[in-house]
C-alpha cells in the first residue's frame, strides 16, 4: 500500500498511534489511556504521564501496525504532535518519531495538537469509530469550537494550515472545569463523562448560575467564576446535601452543565453571525458531551454541524496522521535537532513551513 501515514500523539495522558491513508481513512487507531493511573490524584500528574508513555509507546506503535495489517515498510511518512502539551509527554512521542524516521528513512512532520483536533471531522473509517457523521458538503472554511481539558477556543479554519483563533478561555478550559467540579462533588476523574451522566437525571433549573460576561469583548470564555460559585455553594450547604443518594447532586450537575453549554453555544452563535459562516465543527474531549450535542442541534438549526464520534473527540493519533497526510510537505519537517514546543501557538504551528524554522 502506498501513501500511508503513521501518526503519533503523546501530548497529555494518552499514548496513541494510528495508520491513516491519504484520504483520511483510519486503518488503525491504537490508544493506551492512563486514566486509572491519574484517577486517584484527580488530574494528570506530568511525571507519571511521561513514564507511562515510555512504557506504552512501543507496544502501541506495534499495535497500530498490526491492527492496520501493515509493516513499517508500507509507511510513507510519520506525523507527530510537536506541541502544545506536557514537555515530558511530548518528548516521548517526538523522539520516537525521529528515531523511526531516521532508521526507516521516512520524513517526519510536526503537527499542532489543536490543529489536529480541528481537522478530526475529516477522519473516517471503522477504526475511527464511525462513518457518515460528516454532513454532506461539509468542507473548509468553517468555524471550530475546540473544547477539551486543556483548550477552549473558537477558531476560524480557512484551510488545514490556515487557522485563526478568535476566542479563547481567559482562565480554565471547559474540560478542566468539569474535572474540578467533579472533584468538588467527589465524583472521580475524568469528570466530564461522570457529570454528563449525572446531569441527565437532574433538574438544570434548580441552581441559577450567572454566565460570565467578559469586558474583553470578542468571543472569549471564562469558567473559573462558575467553578468558584459551585465551591461556595457546596461549602455553604454542606457536602452532605450533595451526597450520592441526594437529588441535589444530580440537580447541581445538571445546572453546572447547562451553564457551561449555554456559554459555549452563545459564543458559537455570536461568532457564526459575525463571521457569516454556516458550518461549525465541535471537537476535543468535551465534544463527547451528550447534553452539548443535543443543545447544539436544537439551538443551531440551519447550521451545518459536525460532532466527530467520541473516539475522535478525545486525544487520538488518527487526527494527527490525517492532518500530516493532508498537509504533506506543507507541514514543517522535523529534523533530528527539532525540539518539542509546549506553548506552540496555533498560528505559528500551522502556517505552512513555520515549524521548519522553529
Ligand atoms: O481532548 P481530550 O481527551 O484531552 C485534552 O486535550 O485535554 O479531553 C479531555 C477532557 C477532560 O477534561 C474530560 O473531562 C472531558 O474532556 N470530557 C468530557 C466528556 N468526555 C470527556 N467533558 C464533558 N462531557 C463528556 N462526556
Ligand atoms: Zn486534545
PDB file of N, CA, C and O and ligand atoms in Angstrom, residues 12 14 113 117 147-151 175-176 178-179 190-193 196 257 284-286 288-290 313-315, ligand 1:
ATOM      1  N   UNK A  12      -0.571  14.585  26.173  1.00  0.00           N
ATOM      2  CA  UNK A  12      -1.074  14.651  27.547  1.00  0.00           C
ATOM      3  C   UNK A  12      -0.992  13.260  28.193  1.00  0.00           C
ATOM      4  O   UNK A  12       0.093  12.786  28.481  1.00  0.00           O
ATOM      5  N   UNK A  14      -2.601  10.328  26.923  1.00  0.00           N
ATOM      6  CA  UNK A  14      -2.956   9.216  26.057  1.00  0.00           C
ATOM      7  C   UNK A  14      -1.765   8.906  25.153  1.00  0.00           C
ATOM      8  O   UNK A  14      -1.251   9.801  24.497  1.00  0.00           O
ATOM      9  N   UNK A 113      -1.215  20.156  18.058  1.00  0.00           N
ATOM     10  CA  UNK A 113      -2.249  19.289  18.640  1.00  0.00           C
ATOM     11  C   UNK A 113      -3.673  19.817  18.373  1.00  0.00           C
ATOM     12  O   UNK A 113      -4.573  19.049  17.997  1.00  0.00           O
ATOM     13  N   UNK A 117      -7.035  18.400  16.224  1.00  0.00           N
ATOM     14  CA  UNK A 117      -8.438  18.320  16.672  1.00  0.00           C
ATOM     15  C   UNK A 117      -9.358  18.999  15.649  1.00  0.00           C
ATOM     16  O   UNK A 117     -10.409  18.467  15.298  1.00  0.00           O
ATOM     17  N   UNK A 147     -12.912  22.175  22.347  1.00  0.00           N
ATOM     18  CA  UNK A 147     -13.172  22.148  23.795  1.00  0.00           C
ATOM     19  C   UNK A 147     -12.609  20.861  24.406  1.00  0.00           C
ATOM     20  O   UNK A 147     -13.084  19.777  24.102  1.00  0.00           O
ATOM     21  N   UNK A 148     -11.608  21.031  25.266  1.00  0.00           N
ATOM     22  CA  UNK A 148     -11.004  19.841  25.873  1.00  0.00           C
ATOM     23  C   UNK A 148     -10.552  20.184  27.281  1.00  0.00           C
ATOM     24  O   UNK A 148     -10.911  21.227  27.832  1.00  0.00           O
ATOM     25  N   UNK A 149      -9.714  19.294  27.857  1.00  0.00           N
ATOM     26  CA  UNK A 149      -9.218  19.549  29.205  1.00  0.00           C
ATOM     27  C   UNK A 149      -8.192  20.674  29.218  1.00  0.00           C
ATOM     28  O   UNK A 149      -7.985  21.325  30.241  1.00  0.00           O
ATOM     29  N   UNK A 150      -7.545  20.910  28.084  1.00  0.00           N
ATOM     30  CA  UNK A 150      -6.503  21.936  28.033  1.00  0.00           C
ATOM     31  C   UNK A 150      -6.871  23.164  27.218  1.00  0.00           C
ATOM     32  O   UNK A 150      -6.184  24.185  27.301  1.00  0.00           O
ATOM     33  N   UNK A 151      -7.931  23.085  26.409  1.00  0.00           N
ATOM     34  CA  UNK A 151      -8.243  24.188  25.491  1.00  0.00           C
ATOM     35  C   UNK A 151      -9.733  24.463  25.419  1.00  0.00           C
ATOM     36  O   UNK A 151     -10.541  23.543  25.501  1.00  0.00           O
ATOM     37  N   UNK A 175     -13.213  21.550  29.874  1.00  0.00           N
ATOM     38  CA  UNK A 175     -12.987  20.209  30.420  1.00  0.00           C
ATOM     39  C   UNK A 175     -12.369  20.262  31.806  1.00  0.00           C
ATOM     40  O   UNK A 175     -12.683  19.452  32.682  1.00  0.00           O
ATOM     41  N   UNK A 176     -11.498  21.264  31.993  1.00  0.00           N
ATOM     42  CA  UNK A 176     -10.857  21.455  33.298  1.00  0.00           C
ATOM     43  C   UNK A 176     -11.924  21.801  34.343  1.00  0.00           C
ATOM     44  O   UNK A 176     -11.880  21.313  35.475  1.00  0.00           O
ATOM     45  N   UNK A 178     -15.083  20.904  34.234  1.00  0.00           N
ATOM     46  CA  UNK A 178     -15.785  19.645  34.514  1.00  0.00           C
ATOM     47  C   UNK A 178     -14.998  18.810  35.524  1.00  0.00           C
ATOM     48  O   UNK A 178     -15.562  18.253  36.473  1.00  0.00           O
ATOM     49  N   UNK A 179     -13.690  18.698  35.291  1.00  0.00           N
ATOM     50  CA  UNK A 179     -12.870  17.852  36.164  1.00  0.00           C
ATOM     51  C   UNK A 179     -12.818  18.425  37.588  1.00  0.00           C
ATOM     52  O   UNK A 179     -12.872  17.686  38.569  1.00  0.00           O
ATOM     53  N   UNK A 190     -11.845  11.043  34.808  1.00  0.00           N
ATOM     54  CA  UNK A 190     -12.150  12.425  34.418  1.00  0.00           C
ATOM     55  C   UNK A 190     -13.617  12.765  34.670  1.00  0.00           C
ATOM     56  O   UNK A 190     -14.499  11.910  34.535  1.00  0.00           O
ATOM     57  N   UNK A 191     -13.852  14.024  35.015  1.00  0.00           N
ATOM     58  CA  UNK A 191     -15.176  14.423  35.482  1.00  0.00           C
ATOM     59  C   UNK A 191     -16.227  14.548  34.386  1.00  0.00           C
ATOM     60  O   UNK A 191     -17.421  14.382  34.649  1.00  0.00           O
ATOM     61  N   UNK A 192     -15.789  14.867  33.155  1.00  0.00           N
ATOM     62  CA  UNK A 192     -16.748  15.134  32.082  1.00  0.00           C
ATOM     63  C   UNK A 192     -17.813  14.068  31.903  1.00  0.00           C
ATOM     64  O   UNK A 192     -19.007  14.339  32.038  1.00  0.00           O
ATOM     65  N   UNK A 193     -17.410  12.818  31.635  1.00  0.00           N
ATOM     66  CA  UNK A 193     -18.425  11.774  31.391  1.00  0.00           C
ATOM     67  C   UNK A 193     -19.299  11.531  32.620  1.00  0.00           C
ATOM     68  O   UNK A 193     -20.486  11.240  32.486  1.00  0.00           O
ATOM     69  N   UNK A 196     -21.778  14.403  32.942  1.00  0.00           N
ATOM     70  CA  UNK A 196     -22.694  14.266  31.803  1.00  0.00           C
ATOM     71  C   UNK A 196     -23.800  13.256  32.139  1.00  0.00           C
ATOM     72  O   UNK A 196     -24.997  13.515  31.948  1.00  0.00           O
ATOM     73  N   UNK A 257     -23.792  21.931  34.119  1.00  0.00           N
ATOM     74  CA  UNK A 257     -23.654  21.574  32.702  1.00  0.00           C
ATOM     75  C   UNK A 257     -24.430  22.544  31.812  1.00  0.00           C
ATOM     76  O   UNK A 257     -23.946  22.959  30.759  1.00  0.00           O
ATOM     77  N   UNK A 284     -12.632  17.949  20.286  1.00  0.00           N
ATOM     78  CA  UNK A 284     -11.985  17.864  21.601  1.00  0.00           C
ATOM     79  C   UNK A 284     -12.842  17.044  22.555  1.00  0.00           C
ATOM     80  O   UNK A 284     -14.015  16.774  22.278  1.00  0.00           O
ATOM     81  N   UNK A 285     -12.267  16.656  23.681  1.00  0.00           N
ATOM     82  CA  UNK A 285     -12.914  15.728  24.622  1.00  0.00           C
ATOM     83  C   UNK A 285     -14.316  16.136  25.055  1.00  0.00           C
ATOM     84  O   UNK A 285     -15.209  15.287  25.166  1.00  0.00           O
ATOM     85  N   UNK A 286     -14.545  17.436  25.278  1.00  0.00           N
ATOM     86  CA  UNK A 286     -15.857  17.883  25.768  1.00  0.00           C
ATOM     87  C   UNK A 286     -16.938  17.727  24.679  1.00  0.00           C
ATOM     88  O   UNK A 286     -18.130  17.683  24.986  1.00  0.00           O
ATOM     89  N   UNK A 288     -17.675  15.151  23.378  1.00  0.00           N
ATOM     90  CA  UNK A 288     -18.365  13.863  23.656  1.00  0.00           C
ATOM     91  C   UNK A 288     -19.665  14.126  24.420  1.00  0.00           C
ATOM     92  O   UNK A 288     -20.545  13.269  24.452  1.00  0.00           O
ATOM     93  N   UNK A 289     -19.773  15.290  25.044  1.00  0.00           N
ATOM     94  CA  UNK A 289     -20.881  15.564  25.965  1.00  0.00           C
ATOM     95  C   UNK A 289     -22.251  15.473  25.283  1.00  0.00           C
ATOM     96  O   UNK A 289     -22.531  16.166  24.313  1.00  0.00           O
ATOM     97  N   UNK A 290     -23.110  14.611  25.859  1.00  0.00           N
ATOM     98  CA  UNK A 290     -24.421  14.372  25.242  1.00  0.00           C
ATOM     99  C   UNK A 290     -25.322  15.586  25.344  1.00  0.00           C
ATOM    100  O   UNK A 290     -26.085  15.906  24.443  1.00  0.00           O
ATOM    101  N   UNK A 313     -12.996  12.514  19.306  1.00  0.00           N
ATOM    102  CA  UNK A 313     -13.066  13.754  20.101  1.00  0.00           C
ATOM    103  C   UNK A 313     -11.950  13.772  21.127  1.00  0.00           C
ATOM    104  O   UNK A 313     -11.226  14.766  21.258  1.00  0.00           O
ATOM    105  N   UNK A 314     -11.795  12.675  21.873  1.00  0.00           N
ATOM    106  CA  UNK A 314     -10.711  12.625  22.853  1.00  0.00           C
ATOM    107  C   UNK A 314      -9.394  12.402  22.099  1.00  0.00           C
ATOM    108  O   UNK A 314      -9.392  12.084  20.904  1.00  0.00           O
ATOM    109  N   UNK A 315      -8.266  12.572  22.804  1.00  0.00           N
ATOM    110  CA  UNK A 315      -6.973  12.544  22.123  1.00  0.00           C
ATOM    111  C   UNK A 315      -6.737  11.224  21.397  1.00  0.00           C
ATOM    112  O   UNK A 315      -6.982  10.151  21.941  1.00  0.00           O
TER     113      UNK A 315
HETATM  114  O1  LIG B   1      -9.301  16.132  24.190  1.00  0.00           O
HETATM  115  P1  LIG B   1      -9.045  15.445  25.491  1.00  0.00           P
HETATM  116  O2  LIG B   1      -9.014  13.922  25.503  1.00  0.00           O
HETATM  117  O3  LIG B   1      -7.667  15.864  26.114  1.00  0.00           O
HETATM  118  C1  LIG B   1      -7.181  17.165  26.100  1.00  0.00           C
HETATM  119  O4  LIG B   1      -6.540  17.546  25.073  1.00  0.00           O
HETATM  120  O5  LIG B   1      -7.434  17.852  27.111  1.00  0.00           O
HETATM  121  O6  LIG B   1     -10.134  15.980  26.536  1.00  0.00           O
HETATM  122  C2  LIG B   1     -10.219  15.518  27.858  1.00  0.00           C
HETATM  123  C3  LIG B   1     -11.282  16.340  28.588  1.00  0.00           C
HETATM  124  C4  LIG B   1     -11.376  16.037  30.084  1.00  0.00           C
HETATM  125  O7  LIG B   1     -11.367  17.263  30.785  1.00  0.00           O
HETATM  126  C5  LIG B   1     -12.734  15.342  30.213  1.00  0.00           C
HETATM  127  O8  LIG B   1     -13.370  15.579  31.461  1.00  0.00           O
HETATM  128  C6  LIG B   1     -13.514  15.950  29.059  1.00  0.00           C
HETATM  129  O9  LIG B   1     -12.572  16.073  28.013  1.00  0.00           O
HETATM  130  N1  LIG B   1     -14.632  15.096  28.649  1.00  0.00           N
HETATM  131  C7  LIG B   1     -15.926  15.461  28.772  1.00  0.00           C
HETATM  132  C8  LIG B   1     -16.712  14.356  28.354  1.00  0.00           C
HETATM  133  N2  LIG B   1     -15.855  13.344  27.988  1.00  0.00           N
HETATM  134  C9  LIG B   1     -14.586  13.820  28.176  1.00  0.00           C
HETATM  135  N3  LIG B   1     -16.476  16.610  29.197  1.00  0.00           N
HETATM  136  C10 LIG B   1     -17.801  16.695  29.218  1.00  0.00           C
HETATM  137  N4  LIG B   1     -18.621  15.672  28.870  1.00  0.00           N
HETATM  138  C11 LIG B   1     -18.133  14.492  28.426  1.00  0.00           C
HETATM  139  N5  LIG B   1     -18.959  13.499  28.084  1.00  0.00           N
END
